mmCIF file of C-alpha atoms in Angstrom:
data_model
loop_
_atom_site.group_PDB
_atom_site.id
_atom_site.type_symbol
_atom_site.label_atom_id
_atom_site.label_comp_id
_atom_site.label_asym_id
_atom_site.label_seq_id
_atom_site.Cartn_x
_atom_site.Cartn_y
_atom_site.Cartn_z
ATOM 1 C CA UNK A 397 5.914 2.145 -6.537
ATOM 2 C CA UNK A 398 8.592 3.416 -4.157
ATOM 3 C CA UNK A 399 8.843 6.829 -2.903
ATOM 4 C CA UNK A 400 12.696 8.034 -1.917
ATOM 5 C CA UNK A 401 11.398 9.991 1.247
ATOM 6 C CA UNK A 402 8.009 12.097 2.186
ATOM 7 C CA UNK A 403 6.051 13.186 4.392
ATOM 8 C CA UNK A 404 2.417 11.700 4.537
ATOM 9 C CA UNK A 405 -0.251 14.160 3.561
ATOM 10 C CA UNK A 406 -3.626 12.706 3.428
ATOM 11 C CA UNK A 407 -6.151 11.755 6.120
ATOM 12 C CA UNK A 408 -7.241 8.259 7.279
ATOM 13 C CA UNK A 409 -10.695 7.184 6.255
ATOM 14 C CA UNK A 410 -13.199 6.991 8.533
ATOM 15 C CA UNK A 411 -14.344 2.834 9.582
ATOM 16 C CA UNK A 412 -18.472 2.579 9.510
ATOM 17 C CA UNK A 413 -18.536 0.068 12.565
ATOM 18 C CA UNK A 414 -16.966 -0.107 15.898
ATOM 19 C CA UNK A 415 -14.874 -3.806 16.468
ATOM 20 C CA UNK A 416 -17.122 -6.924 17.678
ATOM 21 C CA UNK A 417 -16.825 -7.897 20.840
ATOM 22 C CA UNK A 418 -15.143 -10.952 20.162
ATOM 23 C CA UNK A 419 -11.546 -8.867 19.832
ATOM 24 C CA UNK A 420 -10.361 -12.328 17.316
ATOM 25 C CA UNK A 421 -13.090 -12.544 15.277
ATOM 26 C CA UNK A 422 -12.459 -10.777 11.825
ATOM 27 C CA UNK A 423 -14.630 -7.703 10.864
ATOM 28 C CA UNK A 424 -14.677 -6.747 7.064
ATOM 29 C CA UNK A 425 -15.641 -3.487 6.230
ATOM 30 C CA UNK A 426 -14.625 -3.117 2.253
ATOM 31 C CA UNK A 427 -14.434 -5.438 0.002
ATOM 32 C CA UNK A 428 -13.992 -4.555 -3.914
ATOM 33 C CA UNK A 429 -13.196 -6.374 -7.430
ATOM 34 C CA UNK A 430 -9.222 -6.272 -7.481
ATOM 35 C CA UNK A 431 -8.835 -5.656 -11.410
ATOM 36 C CA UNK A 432 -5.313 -5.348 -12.941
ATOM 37 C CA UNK A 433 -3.591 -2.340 -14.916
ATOM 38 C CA UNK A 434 -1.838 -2.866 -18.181
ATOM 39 C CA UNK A 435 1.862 -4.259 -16.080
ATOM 40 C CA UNK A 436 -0.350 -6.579 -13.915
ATOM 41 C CA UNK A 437 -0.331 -4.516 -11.129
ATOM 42 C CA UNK A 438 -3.647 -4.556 -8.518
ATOM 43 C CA UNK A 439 -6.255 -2.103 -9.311
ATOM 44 C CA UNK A 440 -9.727 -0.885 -7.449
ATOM 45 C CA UNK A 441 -12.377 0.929 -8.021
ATOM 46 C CA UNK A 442 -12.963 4.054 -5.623
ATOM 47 C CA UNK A 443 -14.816 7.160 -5.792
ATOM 48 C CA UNK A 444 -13.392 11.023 -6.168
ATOM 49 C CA UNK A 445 -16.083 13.962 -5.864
ATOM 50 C CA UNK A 446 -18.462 11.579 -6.621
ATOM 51 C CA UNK A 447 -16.702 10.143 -9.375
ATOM 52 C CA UNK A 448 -14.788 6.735 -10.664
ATOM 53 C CA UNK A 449 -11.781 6.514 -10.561
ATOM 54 C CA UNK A 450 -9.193 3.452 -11.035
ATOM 55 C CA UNK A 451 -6.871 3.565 -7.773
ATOM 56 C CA UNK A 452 -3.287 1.110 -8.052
ATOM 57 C CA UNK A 453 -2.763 -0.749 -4.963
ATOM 58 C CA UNK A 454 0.467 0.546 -3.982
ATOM 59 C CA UNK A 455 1.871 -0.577 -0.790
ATOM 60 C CA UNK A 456 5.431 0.633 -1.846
ATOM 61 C CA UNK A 457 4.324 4.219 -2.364
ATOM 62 C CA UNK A 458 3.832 6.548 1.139
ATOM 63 C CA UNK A 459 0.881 8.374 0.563
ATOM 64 C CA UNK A 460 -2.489 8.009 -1.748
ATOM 65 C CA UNK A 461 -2.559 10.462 -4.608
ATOM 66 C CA UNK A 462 -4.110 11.575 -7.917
ATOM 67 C CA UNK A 463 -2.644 11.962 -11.346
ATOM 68 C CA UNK A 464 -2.415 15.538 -12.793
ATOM 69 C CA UNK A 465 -5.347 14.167 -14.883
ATOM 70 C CA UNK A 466 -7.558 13.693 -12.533
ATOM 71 C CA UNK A 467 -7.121 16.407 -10.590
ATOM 72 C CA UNK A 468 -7.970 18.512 -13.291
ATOM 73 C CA UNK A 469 -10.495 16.416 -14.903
ATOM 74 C CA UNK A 470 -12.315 16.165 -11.139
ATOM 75 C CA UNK A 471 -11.561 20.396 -10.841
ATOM 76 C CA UNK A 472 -9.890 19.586 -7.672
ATOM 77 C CA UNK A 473 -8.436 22.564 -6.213
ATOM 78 C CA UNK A 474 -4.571 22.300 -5.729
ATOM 79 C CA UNK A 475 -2.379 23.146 -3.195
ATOM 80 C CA UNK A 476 1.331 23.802 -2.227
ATOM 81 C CA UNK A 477 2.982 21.427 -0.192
ATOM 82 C CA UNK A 478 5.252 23.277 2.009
ATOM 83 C CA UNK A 479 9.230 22.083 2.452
ATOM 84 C CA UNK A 480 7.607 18.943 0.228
ATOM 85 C CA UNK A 481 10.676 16.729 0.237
ATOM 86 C CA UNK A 482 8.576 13.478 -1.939
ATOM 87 C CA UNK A 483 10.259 12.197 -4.730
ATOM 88 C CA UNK A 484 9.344 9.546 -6.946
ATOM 89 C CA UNK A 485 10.749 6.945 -7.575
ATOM 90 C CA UNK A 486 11.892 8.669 -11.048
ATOM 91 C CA UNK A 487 13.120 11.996 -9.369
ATOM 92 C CA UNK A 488 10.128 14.048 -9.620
ATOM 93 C CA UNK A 489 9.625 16.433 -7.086
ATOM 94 C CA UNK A 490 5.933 16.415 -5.512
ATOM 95 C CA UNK A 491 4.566 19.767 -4.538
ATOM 96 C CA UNK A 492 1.135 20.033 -4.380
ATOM 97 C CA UNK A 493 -1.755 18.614 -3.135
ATOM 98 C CA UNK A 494 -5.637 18.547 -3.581
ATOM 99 C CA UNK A 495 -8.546 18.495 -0.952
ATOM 100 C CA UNK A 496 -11.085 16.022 -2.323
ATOM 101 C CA UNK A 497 -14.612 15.571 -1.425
ATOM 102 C CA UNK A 498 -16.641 12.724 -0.902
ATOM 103 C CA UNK A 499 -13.891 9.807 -1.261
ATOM 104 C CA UNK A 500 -15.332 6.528 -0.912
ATOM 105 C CA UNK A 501 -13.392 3.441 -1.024
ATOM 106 C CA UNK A 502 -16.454 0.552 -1.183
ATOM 107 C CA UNK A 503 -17.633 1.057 2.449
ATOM 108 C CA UNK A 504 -15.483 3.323 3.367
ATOM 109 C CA UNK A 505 -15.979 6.932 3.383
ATOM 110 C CA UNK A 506 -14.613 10.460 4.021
ATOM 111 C CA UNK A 507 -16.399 13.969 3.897
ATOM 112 C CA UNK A 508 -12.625 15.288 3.402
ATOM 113 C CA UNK A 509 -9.570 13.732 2.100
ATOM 114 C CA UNK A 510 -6.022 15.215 0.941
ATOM 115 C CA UNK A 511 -4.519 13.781 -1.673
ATOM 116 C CA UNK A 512 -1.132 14.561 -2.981
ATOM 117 C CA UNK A 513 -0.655 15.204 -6.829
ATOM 118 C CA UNK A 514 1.559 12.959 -8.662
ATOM 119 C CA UNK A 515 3.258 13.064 -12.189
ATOM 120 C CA UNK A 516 0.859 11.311 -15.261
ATOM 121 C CA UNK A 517 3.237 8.579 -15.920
ATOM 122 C CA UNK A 518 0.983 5.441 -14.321
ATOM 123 C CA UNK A 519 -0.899 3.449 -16.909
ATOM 124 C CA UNK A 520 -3.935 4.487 -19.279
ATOM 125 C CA UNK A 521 -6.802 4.624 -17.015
ATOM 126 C CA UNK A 522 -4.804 4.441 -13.195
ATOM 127 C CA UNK A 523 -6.490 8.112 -11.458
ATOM 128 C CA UNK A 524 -4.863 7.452 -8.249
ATOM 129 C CA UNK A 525 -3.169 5.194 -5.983
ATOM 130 C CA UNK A 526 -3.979 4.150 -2.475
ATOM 131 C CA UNK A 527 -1.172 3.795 -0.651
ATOM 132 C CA UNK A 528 -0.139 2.716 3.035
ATOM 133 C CA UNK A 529 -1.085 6.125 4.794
ATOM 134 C CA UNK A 530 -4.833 5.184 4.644
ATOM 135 C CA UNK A 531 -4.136 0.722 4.431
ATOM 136 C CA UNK A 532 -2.161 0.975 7.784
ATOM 137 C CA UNK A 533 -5.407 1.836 9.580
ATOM 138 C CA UNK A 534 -7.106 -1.651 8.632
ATOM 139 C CA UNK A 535 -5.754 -5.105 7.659
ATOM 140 C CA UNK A 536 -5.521 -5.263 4.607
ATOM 141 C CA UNK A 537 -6.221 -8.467 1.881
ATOM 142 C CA UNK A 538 -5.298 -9.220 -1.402
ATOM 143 C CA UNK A 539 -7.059 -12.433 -2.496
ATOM 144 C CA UNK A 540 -4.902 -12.263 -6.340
ATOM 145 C CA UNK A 541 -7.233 -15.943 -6.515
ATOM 146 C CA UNK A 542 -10.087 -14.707 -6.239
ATOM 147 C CA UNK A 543 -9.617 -10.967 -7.252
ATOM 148 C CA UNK A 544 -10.890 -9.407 -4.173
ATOM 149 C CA UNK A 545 -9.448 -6.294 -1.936
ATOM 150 C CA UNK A 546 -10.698 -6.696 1.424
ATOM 151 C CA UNK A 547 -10.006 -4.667 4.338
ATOM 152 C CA UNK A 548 -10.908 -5.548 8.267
ATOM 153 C CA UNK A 549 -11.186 -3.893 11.183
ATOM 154 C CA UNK A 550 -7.047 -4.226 13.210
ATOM 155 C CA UNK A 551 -6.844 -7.455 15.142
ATOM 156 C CA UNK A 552 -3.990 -9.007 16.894
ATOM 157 C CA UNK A 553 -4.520 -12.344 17.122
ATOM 158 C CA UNK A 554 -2.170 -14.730 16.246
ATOM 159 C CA UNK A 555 -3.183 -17.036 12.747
ATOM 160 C CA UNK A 556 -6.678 -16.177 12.858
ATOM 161 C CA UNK A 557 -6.056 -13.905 9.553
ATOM 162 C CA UNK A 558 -6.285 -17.052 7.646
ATOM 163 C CA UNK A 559 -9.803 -17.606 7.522
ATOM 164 C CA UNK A 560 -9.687 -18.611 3.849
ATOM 165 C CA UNK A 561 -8.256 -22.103 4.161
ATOM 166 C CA UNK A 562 -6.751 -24.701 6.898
ATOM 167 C CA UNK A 563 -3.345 -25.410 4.723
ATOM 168 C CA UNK A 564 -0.497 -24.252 6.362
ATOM 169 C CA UNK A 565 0.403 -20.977 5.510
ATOM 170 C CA UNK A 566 3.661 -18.532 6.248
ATOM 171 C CA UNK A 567 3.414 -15.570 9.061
ATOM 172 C CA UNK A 568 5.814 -13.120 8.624
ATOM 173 C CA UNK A 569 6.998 -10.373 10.927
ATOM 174 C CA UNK A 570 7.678 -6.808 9.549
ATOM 175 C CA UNK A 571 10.920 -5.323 10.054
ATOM 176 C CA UNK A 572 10.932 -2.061 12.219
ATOM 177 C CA UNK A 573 10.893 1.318 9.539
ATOM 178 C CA UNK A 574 8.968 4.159 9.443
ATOM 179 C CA UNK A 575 5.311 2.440 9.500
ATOM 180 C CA UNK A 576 4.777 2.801 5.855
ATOM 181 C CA UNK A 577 7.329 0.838 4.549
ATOM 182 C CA UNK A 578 6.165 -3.484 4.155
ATOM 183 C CA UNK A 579 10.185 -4.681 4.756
ATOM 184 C CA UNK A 580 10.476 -8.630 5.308
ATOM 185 C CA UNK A 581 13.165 -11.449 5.194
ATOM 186 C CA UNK A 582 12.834 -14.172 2.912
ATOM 187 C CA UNK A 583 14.897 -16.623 1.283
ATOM 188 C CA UNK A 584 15.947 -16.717 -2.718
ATOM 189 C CA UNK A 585 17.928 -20.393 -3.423
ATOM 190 C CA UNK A 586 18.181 -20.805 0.487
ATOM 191 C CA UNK A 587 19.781 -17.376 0.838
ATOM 192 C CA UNK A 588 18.011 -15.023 3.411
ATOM 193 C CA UNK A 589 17.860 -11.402 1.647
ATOM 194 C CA UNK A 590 15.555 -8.683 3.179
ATOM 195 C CA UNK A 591 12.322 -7.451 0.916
ATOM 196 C CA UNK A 592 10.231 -4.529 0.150
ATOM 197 C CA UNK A 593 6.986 -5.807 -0.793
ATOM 198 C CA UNK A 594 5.877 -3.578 -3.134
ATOM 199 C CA UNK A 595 1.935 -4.221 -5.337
ATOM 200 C CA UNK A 596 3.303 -0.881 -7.030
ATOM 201 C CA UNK A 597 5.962 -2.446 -9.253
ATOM 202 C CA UNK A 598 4.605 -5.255 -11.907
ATOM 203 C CA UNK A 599 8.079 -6.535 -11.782
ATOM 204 C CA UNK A 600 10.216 -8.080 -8.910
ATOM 205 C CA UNK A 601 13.998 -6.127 -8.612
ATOM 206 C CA UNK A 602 17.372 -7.871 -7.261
ATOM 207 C CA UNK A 603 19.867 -4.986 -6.450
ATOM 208 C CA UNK A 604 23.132 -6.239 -8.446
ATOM 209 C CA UNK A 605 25.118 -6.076 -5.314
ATOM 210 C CA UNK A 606 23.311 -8.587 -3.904
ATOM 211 C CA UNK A 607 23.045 -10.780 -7.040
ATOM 212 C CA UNK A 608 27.195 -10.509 -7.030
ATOM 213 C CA UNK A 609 27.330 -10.923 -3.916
ATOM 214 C CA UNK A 610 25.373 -14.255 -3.240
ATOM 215 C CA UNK A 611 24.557 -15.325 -6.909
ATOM 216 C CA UNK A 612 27.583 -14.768 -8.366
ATOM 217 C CA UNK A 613 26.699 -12.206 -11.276
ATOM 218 C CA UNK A 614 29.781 -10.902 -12.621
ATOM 219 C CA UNK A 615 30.234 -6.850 -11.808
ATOM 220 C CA UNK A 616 29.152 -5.128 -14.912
ATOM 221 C CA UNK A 617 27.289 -7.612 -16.111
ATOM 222 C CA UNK A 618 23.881 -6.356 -18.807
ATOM 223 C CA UNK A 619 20.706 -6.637 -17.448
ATOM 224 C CA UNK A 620 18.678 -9.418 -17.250
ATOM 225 C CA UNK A 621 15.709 -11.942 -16.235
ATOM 226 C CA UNK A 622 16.542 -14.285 -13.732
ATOM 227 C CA UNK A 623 14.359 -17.755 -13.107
ATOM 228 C CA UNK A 624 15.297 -18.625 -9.559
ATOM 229 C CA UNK A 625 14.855 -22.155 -8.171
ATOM 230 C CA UNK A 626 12.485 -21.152 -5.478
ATOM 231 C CA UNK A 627 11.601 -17.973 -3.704
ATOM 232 C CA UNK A 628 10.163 -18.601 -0.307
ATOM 233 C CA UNK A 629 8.655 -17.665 3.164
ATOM 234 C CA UNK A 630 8.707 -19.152 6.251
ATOM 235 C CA UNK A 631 7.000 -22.871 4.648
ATOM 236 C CA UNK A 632 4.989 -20.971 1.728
ATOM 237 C CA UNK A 633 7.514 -21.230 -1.583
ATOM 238 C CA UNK A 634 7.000 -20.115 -4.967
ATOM 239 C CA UNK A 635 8.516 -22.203 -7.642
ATOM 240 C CA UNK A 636 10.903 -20.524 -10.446
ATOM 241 C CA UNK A 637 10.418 -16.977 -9.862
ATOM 242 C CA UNK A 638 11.463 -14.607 -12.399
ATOM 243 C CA UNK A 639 13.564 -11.873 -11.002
ATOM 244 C CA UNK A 640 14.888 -8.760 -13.116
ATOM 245 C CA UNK A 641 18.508 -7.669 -12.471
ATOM 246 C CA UNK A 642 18.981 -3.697 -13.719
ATOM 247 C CA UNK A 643 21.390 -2.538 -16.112
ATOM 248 C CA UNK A 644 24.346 -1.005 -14.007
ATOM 249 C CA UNK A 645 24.320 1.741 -15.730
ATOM 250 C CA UNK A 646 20.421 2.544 -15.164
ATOM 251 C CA UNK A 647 18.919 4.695 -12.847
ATOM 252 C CA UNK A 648 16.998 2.202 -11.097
ATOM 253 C CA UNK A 649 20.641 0.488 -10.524
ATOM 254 C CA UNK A 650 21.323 3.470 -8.392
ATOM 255 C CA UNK A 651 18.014 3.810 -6.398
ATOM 256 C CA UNK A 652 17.358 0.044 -5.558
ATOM 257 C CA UNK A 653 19.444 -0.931 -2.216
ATOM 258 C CA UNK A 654 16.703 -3.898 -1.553
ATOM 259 C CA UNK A 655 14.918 -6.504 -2.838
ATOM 260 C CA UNK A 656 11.548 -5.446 -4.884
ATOM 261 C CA UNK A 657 9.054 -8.214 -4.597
ATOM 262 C CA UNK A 658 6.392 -7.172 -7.208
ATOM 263 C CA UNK A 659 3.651 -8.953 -8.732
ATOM 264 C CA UNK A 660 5.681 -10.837 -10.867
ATOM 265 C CA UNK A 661 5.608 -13.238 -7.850
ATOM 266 C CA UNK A 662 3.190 -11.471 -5.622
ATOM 267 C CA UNK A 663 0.091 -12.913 -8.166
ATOM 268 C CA UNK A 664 1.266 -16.199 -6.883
ATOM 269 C CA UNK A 665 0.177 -15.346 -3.491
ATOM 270 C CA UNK A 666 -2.693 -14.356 -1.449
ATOM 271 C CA UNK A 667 -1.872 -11.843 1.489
ATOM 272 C CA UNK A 668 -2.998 -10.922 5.042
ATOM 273 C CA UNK A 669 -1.496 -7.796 5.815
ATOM 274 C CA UNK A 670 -2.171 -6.611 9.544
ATOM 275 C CA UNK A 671 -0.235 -3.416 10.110
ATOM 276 C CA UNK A 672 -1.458 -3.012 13.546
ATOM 277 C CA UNK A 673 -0.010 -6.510 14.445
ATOM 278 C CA UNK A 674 3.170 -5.674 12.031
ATOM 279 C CA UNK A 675 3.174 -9.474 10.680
ATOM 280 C CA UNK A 676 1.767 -10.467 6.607
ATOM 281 C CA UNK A 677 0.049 -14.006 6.565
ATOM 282 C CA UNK A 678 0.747 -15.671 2.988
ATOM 283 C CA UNK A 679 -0.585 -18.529 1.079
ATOM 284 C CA UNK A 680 -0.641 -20.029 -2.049
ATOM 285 C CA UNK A 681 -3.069 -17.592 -4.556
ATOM 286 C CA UNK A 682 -5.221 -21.429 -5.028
ATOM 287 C CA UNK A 683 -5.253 -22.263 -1.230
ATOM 288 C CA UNK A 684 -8.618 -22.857 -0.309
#
């Protein structure tokens, strides 16, 4: 889920372990079930004030947050935010925060965490999110094969990410933005187009002036679903993606200037993210 501009809030978690000596060998400090929300989006269990909560995986958004449910279910104690200029991806202004205790994200853990309050419109059961403002501090993997969230200790060392399997996989450098933001190039038909990658949206989004532009929509044209020929990265492709094109007349027509790659297509894969080293390694979800 993408946020139109913010400022980040909350606190990094603390890591339990110092890195190995070996500076390339990969240290794991969290790993946890990745589940799945009613749009197919990644999921994780964590722990608020001592209690469960369902977090979305939401490298889109800016900063980690709780519903107004939880916050009041939990008895957090709320906040203003001052000058808050967040907005959600829907318009809504965010305003407050809450100081949580005892957050715990498997391993991980902090005494003290702030965590901005968002609007109740996620799925039955989502509490929170967790969102790049605490994931930037680690590497970060989602294994959608296996269903595992795994986080590591930063490295900077060139392919060893891919620990899970010796087929050839894609590494891709981030474009420069403001540290939060996962913004790649990849290629739709043979057509480079840059990308958000975004676990916050179940759905992958083609802004219509680029589907006029190099696809040849027709200006005004309704929405619709669009199976590509292939979608791919630099040697990792995915086959027939299905891409939605927004009304032009929507809201979401207005707000999306890039490419959305959501788990429509992101299930497909398994990802590597290392902030620290600004590059994503990617291979097939069944490479083993």
């Amino acid at each position: 889920m993408r946020f139109l501009a913010g400022l980040a809030v909350a606190a990094s978690l603390l890591a339990p372990a110092e890195a190995v000596a070996d500076s390339c060998a990969l240290q794991q400090i969290a790993s946890l079930d990745l589940g799945a929300d009613m749009y197919r989006r990644p999921t994780v269990q964590i722990s608020i004030a001592d209690h469960p909560v369902t977090a979305l995986v939401d490298t889109g958004g800016l900063i980690s947050m709780v519903t107004e449910a939880t916050a009041s279910d939990l008895a957090l104690s709320r906040h203003p935010i001052r000058d808050s200029r967040m907005v959600t991806f829907k318009g809504e202004k965010i305003t407050t925060f809450v100081d949580a205790s005892n957050v715990r994200i498997g391993a991980l853990a902090a005494d003290r965490l702030n965590l901005s309050v968002m609007p109740n419109h996620f799925s039955d059961g989502v509490g929170a999110t967790l969102a790049p403002d605490i994931m930037r501090n680690y590497d970060v993997e989602l294994d959608y094969g296996a269903k595992k969230f795994n986080l590591f200790l930063s490295k900077s060392c060139d392919g060893a990410a891919v620990y899970w399997t010796k087929q050839p996989g894609a590494i891709v450098p981030l474009k420069p933005t403001n540290g939060y933001t996962l913004l790649i190039t990849l290629k739709i038909d043979g057509k480079e187009i840059p990308a958000i990658i975004d676990t916050g949206s179940g759905a992958s989004f083609m802004p219509r002036l680029v589907a006029e532009r190099y696809f040849g929509l027709a200006s005004g044209a309704p929405s619709s679903s669009v199976s590509f020929s292939e979608l791919s990265f630099e040697g990792v492709s995915v086959s027939h993606p299905e891409i939605q094109i927004p009304d032009p007349d929507a809201n979401i027509s207005r707000l999306i200037d890039t490419f959305i790659l959501g788990n429509s297509i992101l299930r497909r894969l398994h990802l590597y993210i290392a902030y620290k080293e600004q590059k994503i390694y990617i291979t097939a979800a069944d490479a083993r």
